[in-house]
Coordinates of C-alpha atoms and ligand atoms in Angstrom, one line a residue:
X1 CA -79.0 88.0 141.3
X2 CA -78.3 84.5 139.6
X3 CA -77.7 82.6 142.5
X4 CA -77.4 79.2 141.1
X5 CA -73.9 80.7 139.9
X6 CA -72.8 80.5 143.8
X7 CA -70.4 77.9 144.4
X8 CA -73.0 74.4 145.3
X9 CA -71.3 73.9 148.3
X10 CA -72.4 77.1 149.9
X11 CA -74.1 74.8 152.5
X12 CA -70.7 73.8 154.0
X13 CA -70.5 77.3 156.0
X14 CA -74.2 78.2 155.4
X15 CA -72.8 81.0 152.6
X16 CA -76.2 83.2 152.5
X17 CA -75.3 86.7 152.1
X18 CA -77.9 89.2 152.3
X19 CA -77.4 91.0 149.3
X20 CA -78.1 94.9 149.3
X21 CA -79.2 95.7 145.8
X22 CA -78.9 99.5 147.2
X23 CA -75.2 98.7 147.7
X24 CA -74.9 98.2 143.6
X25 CA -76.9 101.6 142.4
X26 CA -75.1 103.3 145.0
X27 CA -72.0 102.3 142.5
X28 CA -73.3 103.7 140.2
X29 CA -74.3 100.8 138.1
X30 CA -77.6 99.8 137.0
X31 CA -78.4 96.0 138.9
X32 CA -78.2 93.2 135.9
X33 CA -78.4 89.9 136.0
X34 CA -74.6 90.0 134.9
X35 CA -73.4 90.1 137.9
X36 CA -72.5 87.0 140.3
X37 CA -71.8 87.0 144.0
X38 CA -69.3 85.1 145.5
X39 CA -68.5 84.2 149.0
X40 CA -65.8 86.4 150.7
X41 CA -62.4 85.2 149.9
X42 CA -59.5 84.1 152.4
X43 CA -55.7 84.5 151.8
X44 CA -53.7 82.5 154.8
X45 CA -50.4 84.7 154.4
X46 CA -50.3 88.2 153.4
X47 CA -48.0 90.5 154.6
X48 CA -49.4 93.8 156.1
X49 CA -46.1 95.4 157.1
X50 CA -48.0 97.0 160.6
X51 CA -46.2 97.7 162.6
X52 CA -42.6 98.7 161.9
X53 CA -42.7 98.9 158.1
X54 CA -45.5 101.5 157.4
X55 CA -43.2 102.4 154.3
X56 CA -44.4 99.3 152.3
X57 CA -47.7 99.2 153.7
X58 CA -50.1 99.4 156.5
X59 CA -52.9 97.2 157.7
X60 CA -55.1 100.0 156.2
X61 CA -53.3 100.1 152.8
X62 CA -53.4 96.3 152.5
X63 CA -57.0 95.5 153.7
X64 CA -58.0 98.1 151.2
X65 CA -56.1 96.3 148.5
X66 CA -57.7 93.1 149.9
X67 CA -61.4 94.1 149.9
X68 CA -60.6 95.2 146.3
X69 CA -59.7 92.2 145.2
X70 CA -62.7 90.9 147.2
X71 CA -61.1 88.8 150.2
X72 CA -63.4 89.8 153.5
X73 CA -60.5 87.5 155.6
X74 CA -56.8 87.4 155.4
X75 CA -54.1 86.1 157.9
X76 CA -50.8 88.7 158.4
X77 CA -47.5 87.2 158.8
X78 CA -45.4 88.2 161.9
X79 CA -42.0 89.6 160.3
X80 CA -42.6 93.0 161.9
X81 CA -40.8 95.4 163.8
X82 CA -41.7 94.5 166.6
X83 CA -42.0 90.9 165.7
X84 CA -45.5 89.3 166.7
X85 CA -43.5 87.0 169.3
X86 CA -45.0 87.8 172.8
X87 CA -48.4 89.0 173.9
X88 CA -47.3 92.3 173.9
X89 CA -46.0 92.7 170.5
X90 CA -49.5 91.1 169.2
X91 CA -51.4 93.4 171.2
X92 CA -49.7 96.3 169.7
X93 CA -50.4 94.5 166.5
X94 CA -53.8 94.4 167.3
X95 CA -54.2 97.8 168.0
X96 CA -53.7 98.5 164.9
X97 CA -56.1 96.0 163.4
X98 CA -58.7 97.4 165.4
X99 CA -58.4 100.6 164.7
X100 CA -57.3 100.9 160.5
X101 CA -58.7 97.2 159.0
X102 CA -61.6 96.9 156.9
X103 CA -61.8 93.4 156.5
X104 CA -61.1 90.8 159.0
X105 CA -57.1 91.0 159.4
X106 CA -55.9 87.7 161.9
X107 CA -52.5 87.8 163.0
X108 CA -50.1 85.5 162.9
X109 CA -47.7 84.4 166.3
X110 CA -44.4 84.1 165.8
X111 CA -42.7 80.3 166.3
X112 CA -39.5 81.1 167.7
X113 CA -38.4 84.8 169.7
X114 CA -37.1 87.4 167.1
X115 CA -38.1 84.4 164.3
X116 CA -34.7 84.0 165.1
X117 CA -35.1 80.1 165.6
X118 CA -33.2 79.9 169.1
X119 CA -35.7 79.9 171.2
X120 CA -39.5 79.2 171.4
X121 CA -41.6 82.0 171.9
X122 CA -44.2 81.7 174.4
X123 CA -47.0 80.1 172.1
X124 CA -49.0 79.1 175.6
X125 CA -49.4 83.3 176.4
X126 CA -50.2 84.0 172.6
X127 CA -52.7 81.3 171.6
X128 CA -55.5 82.9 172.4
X129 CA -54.9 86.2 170.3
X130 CA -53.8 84.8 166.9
X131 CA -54.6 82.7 163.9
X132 CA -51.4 80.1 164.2
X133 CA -47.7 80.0 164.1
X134 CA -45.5 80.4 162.1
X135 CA -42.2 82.2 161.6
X136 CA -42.6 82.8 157.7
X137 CA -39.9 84.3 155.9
X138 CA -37.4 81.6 157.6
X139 CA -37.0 78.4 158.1
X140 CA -36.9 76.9 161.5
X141 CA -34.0 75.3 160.8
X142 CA -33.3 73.0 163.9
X143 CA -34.9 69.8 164.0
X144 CA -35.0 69.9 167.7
X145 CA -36.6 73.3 167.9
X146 CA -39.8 72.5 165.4
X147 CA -40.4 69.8 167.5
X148 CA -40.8 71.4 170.8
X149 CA -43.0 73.9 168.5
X150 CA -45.2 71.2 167.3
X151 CA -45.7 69.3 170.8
X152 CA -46.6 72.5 172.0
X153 CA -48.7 73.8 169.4
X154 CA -50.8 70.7 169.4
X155 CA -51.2 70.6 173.2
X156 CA -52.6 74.1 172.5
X157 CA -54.6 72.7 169.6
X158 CA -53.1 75.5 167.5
X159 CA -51.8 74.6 163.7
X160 CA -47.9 75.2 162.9
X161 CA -47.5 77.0 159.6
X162 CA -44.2 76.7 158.0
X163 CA -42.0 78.3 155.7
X164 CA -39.6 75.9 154.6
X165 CA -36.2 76.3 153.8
X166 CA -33.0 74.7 154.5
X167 CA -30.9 77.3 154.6
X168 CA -27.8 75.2 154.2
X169 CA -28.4 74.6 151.0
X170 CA -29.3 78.5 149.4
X171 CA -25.6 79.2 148.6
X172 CA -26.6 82.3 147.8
X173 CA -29.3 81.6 145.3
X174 CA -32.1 84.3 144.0
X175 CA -34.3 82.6 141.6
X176 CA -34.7 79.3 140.8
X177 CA -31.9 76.9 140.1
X178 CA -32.6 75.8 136.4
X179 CA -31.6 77.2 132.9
X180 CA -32.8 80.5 133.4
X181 CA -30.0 81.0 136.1
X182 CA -27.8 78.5 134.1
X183 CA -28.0 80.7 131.2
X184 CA -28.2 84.3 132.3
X185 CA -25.7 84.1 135.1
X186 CA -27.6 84.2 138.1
X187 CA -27.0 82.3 141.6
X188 CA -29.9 79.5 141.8
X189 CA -32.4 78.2 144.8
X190 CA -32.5 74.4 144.0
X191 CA -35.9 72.6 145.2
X192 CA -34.1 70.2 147.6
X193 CA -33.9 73.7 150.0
X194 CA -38.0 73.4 150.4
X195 CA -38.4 69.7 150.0
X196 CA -35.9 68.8 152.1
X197 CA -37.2 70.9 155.3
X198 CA -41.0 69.9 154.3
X199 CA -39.8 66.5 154.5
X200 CA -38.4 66.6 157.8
X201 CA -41.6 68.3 159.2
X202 CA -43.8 65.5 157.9
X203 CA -41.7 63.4 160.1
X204 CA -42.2 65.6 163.2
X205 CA -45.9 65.8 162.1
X206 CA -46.7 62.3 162.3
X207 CA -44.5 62.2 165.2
X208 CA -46.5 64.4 166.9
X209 CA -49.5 64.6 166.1
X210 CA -49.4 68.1 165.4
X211 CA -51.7 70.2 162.8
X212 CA -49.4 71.8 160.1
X213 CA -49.3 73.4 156.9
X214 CA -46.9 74.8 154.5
X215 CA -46.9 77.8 152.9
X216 CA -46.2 78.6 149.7
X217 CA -44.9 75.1 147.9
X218 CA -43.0 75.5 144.7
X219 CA -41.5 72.5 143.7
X220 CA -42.8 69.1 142.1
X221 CA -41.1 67.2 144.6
X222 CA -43.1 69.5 147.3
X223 CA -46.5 68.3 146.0
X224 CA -44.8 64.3 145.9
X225 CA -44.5 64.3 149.2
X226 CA -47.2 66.1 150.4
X227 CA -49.6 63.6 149.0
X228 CA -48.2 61.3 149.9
X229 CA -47.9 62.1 153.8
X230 CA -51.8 63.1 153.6
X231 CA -52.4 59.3 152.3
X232 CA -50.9 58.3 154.9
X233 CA -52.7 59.6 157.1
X234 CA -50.5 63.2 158.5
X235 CA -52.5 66.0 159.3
X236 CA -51.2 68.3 157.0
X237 CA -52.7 71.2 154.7
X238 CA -50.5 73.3 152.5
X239 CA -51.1 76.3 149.7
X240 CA -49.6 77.7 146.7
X241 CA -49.9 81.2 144.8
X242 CA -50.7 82.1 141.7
X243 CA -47.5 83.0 140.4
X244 CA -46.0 79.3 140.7
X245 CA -49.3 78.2 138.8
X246 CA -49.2 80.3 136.0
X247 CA -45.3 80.9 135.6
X248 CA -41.9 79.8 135.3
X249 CA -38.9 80.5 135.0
X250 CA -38.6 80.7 131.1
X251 CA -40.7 83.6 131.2
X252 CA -38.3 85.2 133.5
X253 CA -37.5 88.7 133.3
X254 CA -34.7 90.8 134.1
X255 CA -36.8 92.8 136.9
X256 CA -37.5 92.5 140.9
X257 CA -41.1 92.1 139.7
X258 CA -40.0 88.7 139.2
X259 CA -38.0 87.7 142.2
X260 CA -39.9 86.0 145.5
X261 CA -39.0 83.4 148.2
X262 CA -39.8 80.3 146.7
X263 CA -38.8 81.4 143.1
X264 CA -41.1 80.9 140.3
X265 CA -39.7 77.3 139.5
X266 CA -39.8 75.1 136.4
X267 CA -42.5 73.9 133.6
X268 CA -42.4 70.8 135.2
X269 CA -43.2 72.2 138.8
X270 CA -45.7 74.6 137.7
X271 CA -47.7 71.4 136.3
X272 CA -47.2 69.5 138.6
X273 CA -48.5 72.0 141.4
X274 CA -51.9 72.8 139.2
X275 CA -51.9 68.4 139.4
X276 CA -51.8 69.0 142.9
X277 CA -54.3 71.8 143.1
X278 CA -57.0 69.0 141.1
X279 CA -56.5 66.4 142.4
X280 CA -56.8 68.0 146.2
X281 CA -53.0 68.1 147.4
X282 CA -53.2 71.6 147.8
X283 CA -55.6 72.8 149.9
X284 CA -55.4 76.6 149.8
X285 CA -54.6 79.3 146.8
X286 CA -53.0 82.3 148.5
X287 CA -51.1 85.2 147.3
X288 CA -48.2 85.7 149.6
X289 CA -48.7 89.1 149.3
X290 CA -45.5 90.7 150.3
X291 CA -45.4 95.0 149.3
X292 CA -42.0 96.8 149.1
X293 CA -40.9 100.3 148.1
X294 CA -40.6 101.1 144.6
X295 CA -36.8 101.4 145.7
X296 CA -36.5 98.2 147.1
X297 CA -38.0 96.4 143.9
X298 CA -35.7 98.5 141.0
X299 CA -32.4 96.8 141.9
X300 CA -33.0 93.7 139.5
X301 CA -33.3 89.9 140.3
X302 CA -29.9 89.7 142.2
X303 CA -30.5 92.9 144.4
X304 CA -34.3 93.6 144.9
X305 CA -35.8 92.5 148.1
X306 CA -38.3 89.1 147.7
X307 CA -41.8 89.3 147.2
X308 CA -44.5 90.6 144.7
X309 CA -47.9 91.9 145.2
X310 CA -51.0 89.8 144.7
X311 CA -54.0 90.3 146.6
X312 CA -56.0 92.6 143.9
X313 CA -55.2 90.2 140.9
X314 CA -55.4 86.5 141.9
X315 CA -59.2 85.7 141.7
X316 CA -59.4 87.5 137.9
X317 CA -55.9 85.8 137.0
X318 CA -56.9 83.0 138.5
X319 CA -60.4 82.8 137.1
X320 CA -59.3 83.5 133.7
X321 CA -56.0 81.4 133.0
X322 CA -57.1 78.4 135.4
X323 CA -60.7 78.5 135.2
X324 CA -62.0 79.8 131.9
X325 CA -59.4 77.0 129.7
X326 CA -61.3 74.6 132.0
X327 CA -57.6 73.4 133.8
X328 CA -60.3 73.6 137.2
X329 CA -63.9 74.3 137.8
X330 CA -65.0 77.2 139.5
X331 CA -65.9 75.1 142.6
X332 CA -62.5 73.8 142.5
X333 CA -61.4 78.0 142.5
X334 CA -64.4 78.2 145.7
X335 CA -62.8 75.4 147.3
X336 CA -59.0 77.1 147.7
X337 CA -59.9 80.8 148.1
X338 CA -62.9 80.5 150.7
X339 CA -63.8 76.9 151.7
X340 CA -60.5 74.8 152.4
X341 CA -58.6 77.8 154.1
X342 CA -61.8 79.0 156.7
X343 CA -62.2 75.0 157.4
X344 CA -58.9 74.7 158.3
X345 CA -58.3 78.1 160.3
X346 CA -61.5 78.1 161.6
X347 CA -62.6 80.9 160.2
X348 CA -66.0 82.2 160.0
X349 CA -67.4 83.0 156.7
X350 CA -70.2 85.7 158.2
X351 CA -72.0 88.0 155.5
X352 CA -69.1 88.6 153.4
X353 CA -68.9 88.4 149.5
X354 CA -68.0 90.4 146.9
X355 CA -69.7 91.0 143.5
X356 CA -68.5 90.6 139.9
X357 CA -68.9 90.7 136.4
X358 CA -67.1 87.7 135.3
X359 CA -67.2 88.9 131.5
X360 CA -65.6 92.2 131.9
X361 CA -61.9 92.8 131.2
X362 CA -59.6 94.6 131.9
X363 CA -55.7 95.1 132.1
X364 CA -53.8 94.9 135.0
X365 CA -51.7 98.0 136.0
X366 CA -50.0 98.5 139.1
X367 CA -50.9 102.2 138.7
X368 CA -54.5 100.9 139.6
X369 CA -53.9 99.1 143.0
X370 CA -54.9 100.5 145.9
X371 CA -51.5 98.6 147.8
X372 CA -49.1 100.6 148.2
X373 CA -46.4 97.9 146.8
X374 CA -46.2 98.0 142.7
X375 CA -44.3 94.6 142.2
X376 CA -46.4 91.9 140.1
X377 CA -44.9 90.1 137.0
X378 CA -48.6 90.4 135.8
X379 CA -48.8 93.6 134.7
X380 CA -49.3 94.2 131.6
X381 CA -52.0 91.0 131.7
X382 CA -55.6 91.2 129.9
X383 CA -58.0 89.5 132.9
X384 CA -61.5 88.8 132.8
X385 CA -63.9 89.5 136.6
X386 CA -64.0 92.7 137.9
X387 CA -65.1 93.5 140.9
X388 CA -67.6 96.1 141.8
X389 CA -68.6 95.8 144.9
X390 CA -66.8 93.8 148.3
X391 CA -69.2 93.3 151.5
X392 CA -67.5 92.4 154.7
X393 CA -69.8 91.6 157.9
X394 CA -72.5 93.2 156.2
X395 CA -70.6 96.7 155.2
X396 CA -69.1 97.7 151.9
X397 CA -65.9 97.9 152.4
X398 CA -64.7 98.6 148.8
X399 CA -67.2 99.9 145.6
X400 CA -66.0 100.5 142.1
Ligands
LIG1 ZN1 -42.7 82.5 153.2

């Protein structure tokens, strides 16, 4: 193995897999110098559907999909049936975890009971069992209420994680709010619903003290303002997916494959998020991967539920369209997929990686995943990395 191609700050977390060379003929392929490993990755917000949504997919379905696309850690959103807003809920959660994951799944506490935003769940009786709160998928959208979350959350040393959206100004919107909708009749999200919400919380944050991120920022002004709280001095973190780095909205298509929550915004937002991503803004590169039915997906932009897959196809999309045209380094790529997101979550980066052949390509095809949601306005794309082997605590938990 080539191991001066492992990322050079692999001292950080003390990244020193023992690699079994067994592990690679028992793939089937011979061992070549081809290959490189690379710590396990981390995505901050997936969506694993367990419990209550077993239609779209299940904790085993998506930490199958995960270990393909070699992450060995992920953190699962709580808008489930039941929500993950008391002990009990995350328990039954955790059940499930325990019993069907094959990488390290961390669950996600809900902020507010029912992510409802009325009332505060009881983050005191849940901190113990998950990763953070957050109540992703809605914006908490009184001022008051955040607050209360954030004094607790950081007298229980736990980070808020925050979807941000002020749902007073949606009107209805489905994609973005720029000539794309303009021109092709659709209803438009305008930034100022996730900047406006993210600037508020940066308020409350320095207010109190309080760890936070945001998830999934979109919009030019989001990265503006981020910086500019973390200069002075805020302790804030915040991620972005692939899709908003390597889209927009000109490249829309008339397909649900295309519609999430942010929407895939402007060219002026997509370069100023991958300005954000270099010069250290943006902390973590996650996928927001959020399966639905094939159903669900078919009723076009204005009808389709939000969300795409993304788990089995950031690191090669990432690696070839961000990495390869030398937008970022490959340390830069280490940085956001396994460093910045375990530092911040404090989570352990134990014998996990995943090995590739960065030269190989391939198409993506939804046939191909192993999640059970098809959704990706990538397909169709030539990549290069694929990965044949994913090690998690020592296992293999996915081979070619
Ligand atoms: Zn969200």
């Amino acid at each position: 193995m080539d191991k001066s191609r492992i990322d050079s700050k692999k001292e950080r977390l003390e990244f020193s897999p023992t690699v079994d060379i067994t592990l690679l003929q028992g793939a089937g392929n011979d061992y070549s110098s081809q290959y490189t490993i690379i710590p396990g990755f981390t995505d901050v917000h997936v969506h694993f559907r367990e419990p209550g949504f077993s239609y779209k997919e299940t904790i085993a379905t998506g930490s199958a999909a995960a270990a393909h696309g070699g992450y060995t850690a992920v953190c699962a959103m709580p808008n489930l049936k039941p929500v993950a807003d008391s002990p009990e809920h995350l328990a039954e959660e955790q059940e499930i975890i325990d019993r069907d994951a094959c990488i390290n799944v961390y669950p996600y506490a809900a902020i507010t009971i029912g992510q409802k935003g009325e009332e505060l769940a009881d983050l005191a009786g849940m901190a113990d069992k998950c990763i953070a709160f957050s109540d992703d998928g809605h914006g908490v959208q009184s001022e008051e209420m955040m607050k209360e979350a954030m004094r607790t959350a950081k007298s229980l040393d736990k980070i808020i994680v925050a979807h941000c959206e002020d749902n007073s100004l949606l009107r209805g919107g489905y994609i973005h709010e720029g000539t794309y909708a303009a021109s092709h009749g659709h209803r438009g999200i305008c930034s100022e619903s996730e900047w406006r919400q993210i600037e508020r919380d940066l308020n409350l944050a320095a207010e109190t003290g309080c760890k936070y991120h945001v998830c999934h920022i979109s919009a030019k002004e989001s990265v503006d303002i981020i910086r500019q709280a973390k200069k002075s001095g805020v302790d804030v973190t915040c991620e972005t997916a692939p899709h908003y780095l390597l889209l927009d909205d000109s490249m829309l298509e008339e397909d649900g494959s295309w519609k999430m929550n942010p929407p895939i915004r402007d060219k002026s937002d997509r370069e100023a998020l991958i300005e954000g991503l270099t010069d250290g803004t943006i902390d973590c590169l996650i996928t927001d991967h959020a399966p639905h039915s094939a159903e669900e997906k078919a009723k076009g932009l204005a009808g389709s539920a939000f969300g795409i897959v993304g788990i089995e196809t950031a690191f090669p999309l990432a690696y070839t369209y961000l990495v390869l045209p030398g937008i970022i380094t490959m340390e830069k790529l280490m940085d956001v997929l396994v460093y910045n997101p375990r530092t911040r979550f404090g989570i352990p980066l134990g014998n996990d990686y995943s090995v590739w052949n960065l030269e190989e390509e391939w198409t993506i095809n939804p046939a191909d995943f192993l999640s059970l949601g098809r959704a990706t306005p990538f397909a169709g794309w030539r990549v290069s990395g694929r990965n044949y082997l994913t090690v998690c605590g020592g296992k293999p938990v996915y081979q070619i």
